[in-house]
mmCIF file of C-alpha atoms in Angstrom:
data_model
loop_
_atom_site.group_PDB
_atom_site.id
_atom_site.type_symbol
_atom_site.label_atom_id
_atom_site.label_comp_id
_atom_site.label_asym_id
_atom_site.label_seq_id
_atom_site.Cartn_x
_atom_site.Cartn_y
_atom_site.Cartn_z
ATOM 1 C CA UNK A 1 -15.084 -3.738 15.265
ATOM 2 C CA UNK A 2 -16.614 -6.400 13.543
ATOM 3 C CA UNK A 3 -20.027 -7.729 14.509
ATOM 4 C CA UNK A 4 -19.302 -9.672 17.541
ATOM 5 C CA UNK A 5 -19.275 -13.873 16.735
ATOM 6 C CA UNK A 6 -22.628 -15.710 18.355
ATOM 7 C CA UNK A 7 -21.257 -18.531 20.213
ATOM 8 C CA UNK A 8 -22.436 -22.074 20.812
ATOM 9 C CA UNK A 9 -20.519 -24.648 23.259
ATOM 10 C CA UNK A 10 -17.005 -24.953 22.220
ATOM 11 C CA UNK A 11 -15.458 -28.565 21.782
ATOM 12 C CA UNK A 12 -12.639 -29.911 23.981
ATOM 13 C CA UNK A 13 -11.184 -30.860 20.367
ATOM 14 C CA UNK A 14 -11.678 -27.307 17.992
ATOM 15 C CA UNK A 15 -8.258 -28.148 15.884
ATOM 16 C CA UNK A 16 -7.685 -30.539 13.125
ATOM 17 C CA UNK A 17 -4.534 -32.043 12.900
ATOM 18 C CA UNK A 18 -2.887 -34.804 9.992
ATOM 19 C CA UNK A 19 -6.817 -35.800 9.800
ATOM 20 C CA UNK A 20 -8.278 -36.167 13.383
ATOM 21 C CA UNK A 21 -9.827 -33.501 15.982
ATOM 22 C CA UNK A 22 -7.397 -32.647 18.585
ATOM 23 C CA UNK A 23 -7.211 -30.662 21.776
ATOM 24 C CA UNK A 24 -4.850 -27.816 22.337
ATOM 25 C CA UNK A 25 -2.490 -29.988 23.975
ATOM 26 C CA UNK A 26 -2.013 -32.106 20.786
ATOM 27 C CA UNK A 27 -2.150 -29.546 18.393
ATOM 28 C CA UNK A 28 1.198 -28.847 18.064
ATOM 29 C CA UNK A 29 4.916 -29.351 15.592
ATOM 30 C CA UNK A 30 8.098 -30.991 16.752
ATOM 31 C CA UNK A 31 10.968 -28.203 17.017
ATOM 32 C CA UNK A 32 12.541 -30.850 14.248
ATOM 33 C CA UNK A 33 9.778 -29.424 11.769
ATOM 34 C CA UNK A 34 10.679 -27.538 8.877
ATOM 35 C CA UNK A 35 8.319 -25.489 9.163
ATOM 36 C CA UNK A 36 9.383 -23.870 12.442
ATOM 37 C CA UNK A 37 12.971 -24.031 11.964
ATOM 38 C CA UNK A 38 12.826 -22.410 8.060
ATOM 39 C CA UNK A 39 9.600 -21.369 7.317
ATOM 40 C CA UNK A 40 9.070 -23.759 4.807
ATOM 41 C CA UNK A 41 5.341 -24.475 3.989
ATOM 42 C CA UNK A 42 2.135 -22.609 3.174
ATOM 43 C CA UNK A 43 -0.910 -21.098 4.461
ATOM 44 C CA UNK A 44 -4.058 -20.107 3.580
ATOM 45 C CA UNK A 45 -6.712 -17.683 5.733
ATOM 46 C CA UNK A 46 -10.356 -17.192 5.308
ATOM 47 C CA UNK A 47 -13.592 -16.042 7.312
ATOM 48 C CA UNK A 48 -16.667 -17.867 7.629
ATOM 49 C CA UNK A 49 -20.015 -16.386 8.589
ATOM 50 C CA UNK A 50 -23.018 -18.301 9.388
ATOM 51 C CA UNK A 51 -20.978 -21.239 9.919
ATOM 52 C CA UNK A 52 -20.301 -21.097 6.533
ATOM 53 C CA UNK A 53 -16.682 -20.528 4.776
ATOM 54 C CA UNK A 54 -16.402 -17.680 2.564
ATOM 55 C CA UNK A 55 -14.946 -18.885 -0.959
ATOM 56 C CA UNK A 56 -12.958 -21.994 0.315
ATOM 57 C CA UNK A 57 -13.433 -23.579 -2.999
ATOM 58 C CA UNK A 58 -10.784 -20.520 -4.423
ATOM 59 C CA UNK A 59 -8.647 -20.963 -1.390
ATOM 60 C CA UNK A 60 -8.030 -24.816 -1.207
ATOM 61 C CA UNK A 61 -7.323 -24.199 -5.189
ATOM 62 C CA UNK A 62 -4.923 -22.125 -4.303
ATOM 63 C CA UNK A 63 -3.304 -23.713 -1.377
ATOM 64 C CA UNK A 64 -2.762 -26.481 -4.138
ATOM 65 C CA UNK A 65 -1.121 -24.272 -6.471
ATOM 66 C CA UNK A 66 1.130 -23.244 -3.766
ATOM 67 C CA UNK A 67 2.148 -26.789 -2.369
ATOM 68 C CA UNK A 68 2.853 -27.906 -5.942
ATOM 69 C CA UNK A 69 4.807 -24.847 -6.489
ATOM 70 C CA UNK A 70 6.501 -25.484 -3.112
ATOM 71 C CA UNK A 71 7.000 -29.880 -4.290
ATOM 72 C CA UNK A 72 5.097 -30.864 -0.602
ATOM 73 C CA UNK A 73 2.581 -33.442 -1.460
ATOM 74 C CA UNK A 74 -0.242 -34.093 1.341
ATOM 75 C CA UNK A 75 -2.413 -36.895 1.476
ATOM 76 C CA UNK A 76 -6.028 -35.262 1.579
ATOM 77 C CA UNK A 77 -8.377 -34.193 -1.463
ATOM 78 C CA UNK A 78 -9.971 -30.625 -1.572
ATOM 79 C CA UNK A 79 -12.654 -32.744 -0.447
ATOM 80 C CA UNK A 80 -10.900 -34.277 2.493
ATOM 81 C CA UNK A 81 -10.119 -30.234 3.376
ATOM 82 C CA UNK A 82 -13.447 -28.947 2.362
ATOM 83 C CA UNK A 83 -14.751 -31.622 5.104
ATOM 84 C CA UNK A 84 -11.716 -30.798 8.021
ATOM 85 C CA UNK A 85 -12.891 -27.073 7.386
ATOM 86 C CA UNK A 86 -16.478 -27.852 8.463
ATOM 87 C CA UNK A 87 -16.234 -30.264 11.273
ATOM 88 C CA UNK A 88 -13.395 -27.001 12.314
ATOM 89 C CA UNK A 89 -16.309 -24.682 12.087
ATOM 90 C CA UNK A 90 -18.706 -26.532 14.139
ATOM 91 C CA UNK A 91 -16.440 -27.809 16.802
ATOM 92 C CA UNK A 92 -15.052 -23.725 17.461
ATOM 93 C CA UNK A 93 -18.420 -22.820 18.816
ATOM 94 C CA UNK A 94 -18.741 -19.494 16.842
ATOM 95 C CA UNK A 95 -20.956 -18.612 13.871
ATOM 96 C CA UNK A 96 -18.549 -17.172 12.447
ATOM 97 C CA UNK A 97 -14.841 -16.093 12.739
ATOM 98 C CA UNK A 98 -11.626 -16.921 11.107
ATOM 99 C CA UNK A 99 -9.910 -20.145 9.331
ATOM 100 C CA UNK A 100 -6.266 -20.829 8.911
ATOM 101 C CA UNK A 101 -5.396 -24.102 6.713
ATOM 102 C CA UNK A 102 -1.490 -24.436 7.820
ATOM 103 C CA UNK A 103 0.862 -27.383 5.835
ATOM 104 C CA UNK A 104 4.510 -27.719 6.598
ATOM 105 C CA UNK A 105 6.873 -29.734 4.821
ATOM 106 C CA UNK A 106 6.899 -31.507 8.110
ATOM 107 C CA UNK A 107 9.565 -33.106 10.578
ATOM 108 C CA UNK A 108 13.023 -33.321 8.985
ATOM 109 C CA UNK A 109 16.831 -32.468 11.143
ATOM 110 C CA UNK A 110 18.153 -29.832 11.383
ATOM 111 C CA UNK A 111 19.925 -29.598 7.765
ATOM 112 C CA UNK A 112 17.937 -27.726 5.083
ATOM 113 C CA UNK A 113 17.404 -30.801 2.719
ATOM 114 C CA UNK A 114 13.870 -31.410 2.265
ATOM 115 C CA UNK A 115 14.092 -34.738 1.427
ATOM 116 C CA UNK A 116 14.978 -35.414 5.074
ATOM 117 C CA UNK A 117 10.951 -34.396 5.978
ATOM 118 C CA UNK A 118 8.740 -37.383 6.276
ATOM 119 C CA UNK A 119 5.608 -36.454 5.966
ATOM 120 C CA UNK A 120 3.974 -33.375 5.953
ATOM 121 C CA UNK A 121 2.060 -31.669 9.023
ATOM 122 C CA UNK A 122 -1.534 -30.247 8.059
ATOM 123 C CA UNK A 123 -3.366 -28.085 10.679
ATOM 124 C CA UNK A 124 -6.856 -26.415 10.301
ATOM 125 C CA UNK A 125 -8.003 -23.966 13.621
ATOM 126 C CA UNK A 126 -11.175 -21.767 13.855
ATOM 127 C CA UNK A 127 -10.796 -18.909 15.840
ATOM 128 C CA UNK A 128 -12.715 -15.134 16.559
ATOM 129 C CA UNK A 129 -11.540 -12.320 14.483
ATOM 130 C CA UNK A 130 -11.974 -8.700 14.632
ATOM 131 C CA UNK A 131 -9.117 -7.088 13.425
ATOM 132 C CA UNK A 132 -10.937 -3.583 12.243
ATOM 133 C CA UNK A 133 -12.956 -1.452 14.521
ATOM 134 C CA UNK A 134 -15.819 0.424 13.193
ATOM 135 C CA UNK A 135 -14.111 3.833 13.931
ATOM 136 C CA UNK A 136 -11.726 2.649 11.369
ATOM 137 C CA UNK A 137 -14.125 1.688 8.966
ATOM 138 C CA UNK A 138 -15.666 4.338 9.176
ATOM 139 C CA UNK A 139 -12.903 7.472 9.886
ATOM 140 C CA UNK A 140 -9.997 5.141 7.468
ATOM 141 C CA UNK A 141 -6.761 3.936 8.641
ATOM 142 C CA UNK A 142 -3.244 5.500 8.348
ATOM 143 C CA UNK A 143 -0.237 3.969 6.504
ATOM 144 C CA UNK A 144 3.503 4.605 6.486
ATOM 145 C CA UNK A 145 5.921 3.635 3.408
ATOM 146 C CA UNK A 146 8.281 0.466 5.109
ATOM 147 C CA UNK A 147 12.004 0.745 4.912
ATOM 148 C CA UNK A 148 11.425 -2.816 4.186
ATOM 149 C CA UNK A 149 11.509 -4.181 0.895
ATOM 150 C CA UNK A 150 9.191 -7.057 -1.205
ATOM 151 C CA UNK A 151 10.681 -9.475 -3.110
ATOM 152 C CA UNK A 152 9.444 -9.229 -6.820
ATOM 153 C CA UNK A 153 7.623 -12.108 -8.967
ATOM 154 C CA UNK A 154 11.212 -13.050 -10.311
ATOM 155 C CA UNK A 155 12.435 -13.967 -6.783
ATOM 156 C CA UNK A 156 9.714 -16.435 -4.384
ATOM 157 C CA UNK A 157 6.743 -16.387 -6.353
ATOM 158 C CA UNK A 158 4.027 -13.686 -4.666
ATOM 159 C CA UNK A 159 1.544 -16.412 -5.579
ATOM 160 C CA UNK A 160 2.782 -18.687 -3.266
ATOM 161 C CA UNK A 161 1.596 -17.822 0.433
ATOM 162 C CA UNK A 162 4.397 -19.038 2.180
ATOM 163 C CA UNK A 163 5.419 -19.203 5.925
ATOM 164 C CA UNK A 164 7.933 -16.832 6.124
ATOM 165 C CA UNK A 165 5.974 -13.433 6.672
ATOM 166 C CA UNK A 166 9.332 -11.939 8.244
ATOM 167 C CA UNK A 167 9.008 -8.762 5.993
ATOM 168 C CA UNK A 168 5.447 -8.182 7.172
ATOM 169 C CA UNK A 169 6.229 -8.333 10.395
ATOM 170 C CA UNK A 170 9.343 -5.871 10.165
ATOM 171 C CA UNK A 171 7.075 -3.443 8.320
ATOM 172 C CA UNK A 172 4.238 -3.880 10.464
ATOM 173 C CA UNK A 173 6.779 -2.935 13.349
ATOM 174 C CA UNK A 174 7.571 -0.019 11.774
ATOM 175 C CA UNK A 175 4.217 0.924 11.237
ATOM 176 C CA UNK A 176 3.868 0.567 15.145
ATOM 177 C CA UNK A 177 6.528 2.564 15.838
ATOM 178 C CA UNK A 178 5.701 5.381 13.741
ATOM 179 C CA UNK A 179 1.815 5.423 15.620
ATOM 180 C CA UNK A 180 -0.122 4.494 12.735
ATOM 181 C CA UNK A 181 -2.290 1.337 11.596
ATOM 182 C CA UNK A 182 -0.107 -0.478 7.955
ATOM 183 C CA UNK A 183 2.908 -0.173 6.254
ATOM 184 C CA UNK A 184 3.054 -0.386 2.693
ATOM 185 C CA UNK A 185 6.355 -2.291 1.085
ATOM 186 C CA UNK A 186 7.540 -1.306 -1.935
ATOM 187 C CA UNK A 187 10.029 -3.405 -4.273
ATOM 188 C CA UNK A 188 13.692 -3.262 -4.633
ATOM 189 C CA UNK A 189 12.480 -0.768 -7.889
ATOM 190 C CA UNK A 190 10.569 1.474 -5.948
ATOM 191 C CA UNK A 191 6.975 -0.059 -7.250
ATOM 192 C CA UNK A 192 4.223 -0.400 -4.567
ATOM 193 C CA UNK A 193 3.506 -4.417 -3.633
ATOM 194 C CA UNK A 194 0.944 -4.638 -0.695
ATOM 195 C CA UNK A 195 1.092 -4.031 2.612
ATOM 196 C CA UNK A 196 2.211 -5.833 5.141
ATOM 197 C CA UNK A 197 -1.561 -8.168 5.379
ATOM 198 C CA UNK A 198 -3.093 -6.453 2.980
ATOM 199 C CA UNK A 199 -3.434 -5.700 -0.941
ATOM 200 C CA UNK A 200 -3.896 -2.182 -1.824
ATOM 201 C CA UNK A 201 -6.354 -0.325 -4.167
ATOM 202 C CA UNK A 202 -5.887 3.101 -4.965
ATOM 203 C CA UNK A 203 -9.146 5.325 -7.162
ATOM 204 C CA UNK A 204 -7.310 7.649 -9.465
ATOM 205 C CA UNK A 205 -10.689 9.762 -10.258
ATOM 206 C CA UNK A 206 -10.855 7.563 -13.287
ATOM 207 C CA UNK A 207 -9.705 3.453 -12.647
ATOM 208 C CA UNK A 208 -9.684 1.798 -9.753
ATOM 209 C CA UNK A 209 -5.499 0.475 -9.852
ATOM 210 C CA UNK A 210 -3.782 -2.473 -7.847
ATOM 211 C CA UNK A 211 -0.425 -3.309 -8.376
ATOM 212 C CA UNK A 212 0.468 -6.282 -10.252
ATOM 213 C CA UNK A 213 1.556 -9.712 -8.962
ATOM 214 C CA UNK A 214 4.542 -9.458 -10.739
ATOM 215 C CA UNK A 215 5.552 -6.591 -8.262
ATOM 216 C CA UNK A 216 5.664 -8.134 -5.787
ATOM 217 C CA UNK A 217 1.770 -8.873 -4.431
ATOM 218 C CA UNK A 218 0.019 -11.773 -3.193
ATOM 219 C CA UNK A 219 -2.561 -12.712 -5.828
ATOM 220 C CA UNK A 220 -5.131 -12.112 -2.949
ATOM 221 C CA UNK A 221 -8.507 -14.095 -2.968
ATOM 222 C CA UNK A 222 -10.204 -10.878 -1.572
ATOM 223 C CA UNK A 223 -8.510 -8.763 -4.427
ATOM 224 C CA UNK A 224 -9.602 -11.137 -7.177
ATOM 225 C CA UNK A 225 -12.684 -10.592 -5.578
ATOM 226 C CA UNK A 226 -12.856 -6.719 -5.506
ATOM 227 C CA UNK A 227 -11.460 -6.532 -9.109
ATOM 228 C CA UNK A 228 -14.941 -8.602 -10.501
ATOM 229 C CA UNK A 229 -16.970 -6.639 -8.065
ATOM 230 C CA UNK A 230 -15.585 -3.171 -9.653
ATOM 231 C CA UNK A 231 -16.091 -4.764 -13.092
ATOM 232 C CA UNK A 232 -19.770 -5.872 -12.242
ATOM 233 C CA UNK A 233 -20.804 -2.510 -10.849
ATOM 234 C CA UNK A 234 -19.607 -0.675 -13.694
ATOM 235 C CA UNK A 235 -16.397 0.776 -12.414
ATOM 236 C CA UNK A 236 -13.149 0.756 -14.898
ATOM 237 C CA UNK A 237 -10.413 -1.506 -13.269
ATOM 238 C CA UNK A 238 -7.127 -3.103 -13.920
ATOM 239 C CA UNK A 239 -3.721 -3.734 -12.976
ATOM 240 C CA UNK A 240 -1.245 -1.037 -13.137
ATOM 241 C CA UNK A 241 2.783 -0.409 -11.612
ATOM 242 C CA UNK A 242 2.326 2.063 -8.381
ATOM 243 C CA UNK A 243 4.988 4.643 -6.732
ATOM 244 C CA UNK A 244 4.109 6.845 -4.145
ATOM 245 C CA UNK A 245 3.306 9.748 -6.311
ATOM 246 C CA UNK A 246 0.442 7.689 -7.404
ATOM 247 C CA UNK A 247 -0.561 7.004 -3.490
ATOM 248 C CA UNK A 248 -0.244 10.760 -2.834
ATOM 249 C CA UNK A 249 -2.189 11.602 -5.568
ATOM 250 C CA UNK A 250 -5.037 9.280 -5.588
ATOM 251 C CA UNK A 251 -8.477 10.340 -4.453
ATOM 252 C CA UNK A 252 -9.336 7.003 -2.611
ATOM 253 C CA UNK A 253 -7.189 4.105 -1.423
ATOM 254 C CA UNK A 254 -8.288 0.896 0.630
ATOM 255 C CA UNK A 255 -6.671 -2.099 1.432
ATOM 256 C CA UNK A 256 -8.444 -5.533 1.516
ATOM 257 C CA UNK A 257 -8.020 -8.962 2.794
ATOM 258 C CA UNK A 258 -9.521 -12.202 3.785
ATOM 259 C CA UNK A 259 -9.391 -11.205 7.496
ATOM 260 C CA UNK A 260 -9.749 -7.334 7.513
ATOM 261 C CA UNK A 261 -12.064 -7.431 4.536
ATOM 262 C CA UNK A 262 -11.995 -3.787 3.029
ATOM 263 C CA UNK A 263 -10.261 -0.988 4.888
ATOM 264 C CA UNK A 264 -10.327 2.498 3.861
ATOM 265 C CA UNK A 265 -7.650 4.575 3.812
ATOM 266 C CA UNK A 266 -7.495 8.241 4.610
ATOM 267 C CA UNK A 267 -3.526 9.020 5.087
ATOM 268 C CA UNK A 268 -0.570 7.453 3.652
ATOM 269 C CA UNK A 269 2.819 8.930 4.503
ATOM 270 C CA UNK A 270 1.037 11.969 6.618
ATOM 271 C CA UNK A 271 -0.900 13.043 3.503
ATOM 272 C CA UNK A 272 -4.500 13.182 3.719
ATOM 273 C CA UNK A 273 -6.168 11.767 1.017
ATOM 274 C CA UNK A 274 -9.385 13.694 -1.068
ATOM 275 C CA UNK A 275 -12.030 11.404 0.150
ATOM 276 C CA UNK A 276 -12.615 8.739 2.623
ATOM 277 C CA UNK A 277 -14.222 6.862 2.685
ATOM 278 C CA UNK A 278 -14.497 7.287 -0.764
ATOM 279 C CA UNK A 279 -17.588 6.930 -3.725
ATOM 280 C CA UNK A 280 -15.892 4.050 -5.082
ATOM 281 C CA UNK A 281 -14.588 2.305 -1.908
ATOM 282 C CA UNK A 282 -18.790 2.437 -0.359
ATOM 283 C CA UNK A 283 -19.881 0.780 -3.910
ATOM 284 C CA UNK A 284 -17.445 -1.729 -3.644
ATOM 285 C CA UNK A 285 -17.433 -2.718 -0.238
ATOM 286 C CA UNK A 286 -21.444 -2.502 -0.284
ATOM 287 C CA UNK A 287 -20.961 -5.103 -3.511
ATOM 288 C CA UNK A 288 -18.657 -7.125 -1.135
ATOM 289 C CA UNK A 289 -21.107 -7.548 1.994
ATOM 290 C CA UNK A 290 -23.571 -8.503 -0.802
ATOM 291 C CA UNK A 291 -21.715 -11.468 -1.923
ATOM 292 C CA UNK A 292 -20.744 -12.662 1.597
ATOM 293 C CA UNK A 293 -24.975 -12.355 2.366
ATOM 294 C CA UNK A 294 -25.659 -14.303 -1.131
ATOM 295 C CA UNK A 295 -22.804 -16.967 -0.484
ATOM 296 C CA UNK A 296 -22.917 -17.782 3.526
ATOM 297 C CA UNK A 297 -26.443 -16.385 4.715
#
């Protein structure tokens, strides 16, 4: 598990809702909001350590990119967020744990027309996080291939983090039922996207491959992250299309994320993979504790 949070006094007011500090009581949507009744809005999902956020400057950029993409306009700066997001952090009580930045189109009826929405709802909550124990960090998880498909880049944008994580969840039940930790979706062509949290990485003895966004996966903060780490410690990495024969035959795999951070893998499909965790996954994930020492210690 991750290294338990240190914990000050928690405020009577941890959220941040439409610009103010509220309590649990207040921080909540009307059943009239769009984004409960369709999905419709965006997130984003960090960690902070040492009361510090981990590369909000890249998330808030994206969050924009998303809520243009999506035509919801809010009335905060990335420095009104950038500000929400630390008065979040030291209200929680923990030095570090996990941020979600939430913005629905906001309360409409219960037709689908957007223009019906007011004014958008914007939510910011801290919260603990330890999603991967240390046996799995250190032993590697197990995946399943999902039934369930991904939509590719020439459907809903994989760039856009959206609400609607109904296909995660429906693979992630699968990978429940089947007894092991992730499910990885593939597209409607048979190409690998992500998992159902996660992106994937796969070591082929020779490049360290991730599918492309236009398959189907989030353009993940962490993964644009582990791509310049490969690059800076010397290891040959890029973008390539993914079927299972390539996740069979790979001699390391990991997944990575804002929240899990790296993950090695050490089965996919009930085939045990060469090594893990692998060479290439320690390097990497040494590179990545690094960064999060040089940027929040």
């Amino acid at each position: 598990m991750d290294a338990p949070a240190q914990t000050r006094s928690p405020s009577p007011t941890p959220y941040w809702k439409n610009g103010q500090m509220v309590g649990t009581a207040d921080a909540v949507v009307s059943v009239f909001d769009h984004g409960l009744l369709y999905g419709d809005g965006c997130f984003e999902g960090l960690r902070f350590y040492g009361r510090r956020p981990f590369r909000l400057d890249r998330h808030l950029q994206r969050l924009r990119r998303s809520l243009r993409a999506l035509a919801i306009d809010i009335p905060y700066s990335e420095d009104d967020l950038a500000q929400a997001v630390a008065d979040c952090i030291d209200h929680s009580g923990q030095d570090q744990g996990y941020l979600r930045i939430l913005v629905t189109r906001g309360e409409g009826d219960l037709g689908l027309n957007p223009a019906n929405c007011r004014s958008p709802s914007v939510f910011i909550l801290a919260s603990p996080l330890a999603l991967v124990s240390d046996e799995a960090r250190q032993q590697g998880i197990t995946l399943i291939t999902s039934s369930i498909k991904r939509m590719v880049g020439s459907g809903l944008d994989p760039r856009v983090k959206t609400l609607n994580y109904l296909h995660s969840i429906l693979a992630r039940a699968e990978a429940n039922a089947a007894k092991v930790d992730e499910a990885i979706l593939l597209n409607q062509f048979g190409q690998v996207a992500e998992c159902s949290a996660e992106n994937l990485f796969i070591f082929d003895g020779t490049h360290l491959l991730t599918p492309p966004l236009q398959d189907g996966a989030l353009g993940g903060i962490t993964r644009e992250t582990v791509m310049e780490l490969a690059v800076a410690e010397g290891i040959p990495c890029r973008e390539q299309s993914l079927t299972g024969y390539d996740l069979y035959n790979a001699r390391e795999c990991f997944l990575c994320g804002s929240g899990a951070r790296l993950i090695p893998v050490r089965a996919i499909d009930g085939r045990t993979l060469a090594t893990c965790p692998g060479d290439v996954y320690l390097r990497v994930s040494g590179a990545f504790q690094a960064l999060i020492a040089k940027a929040c210690g």
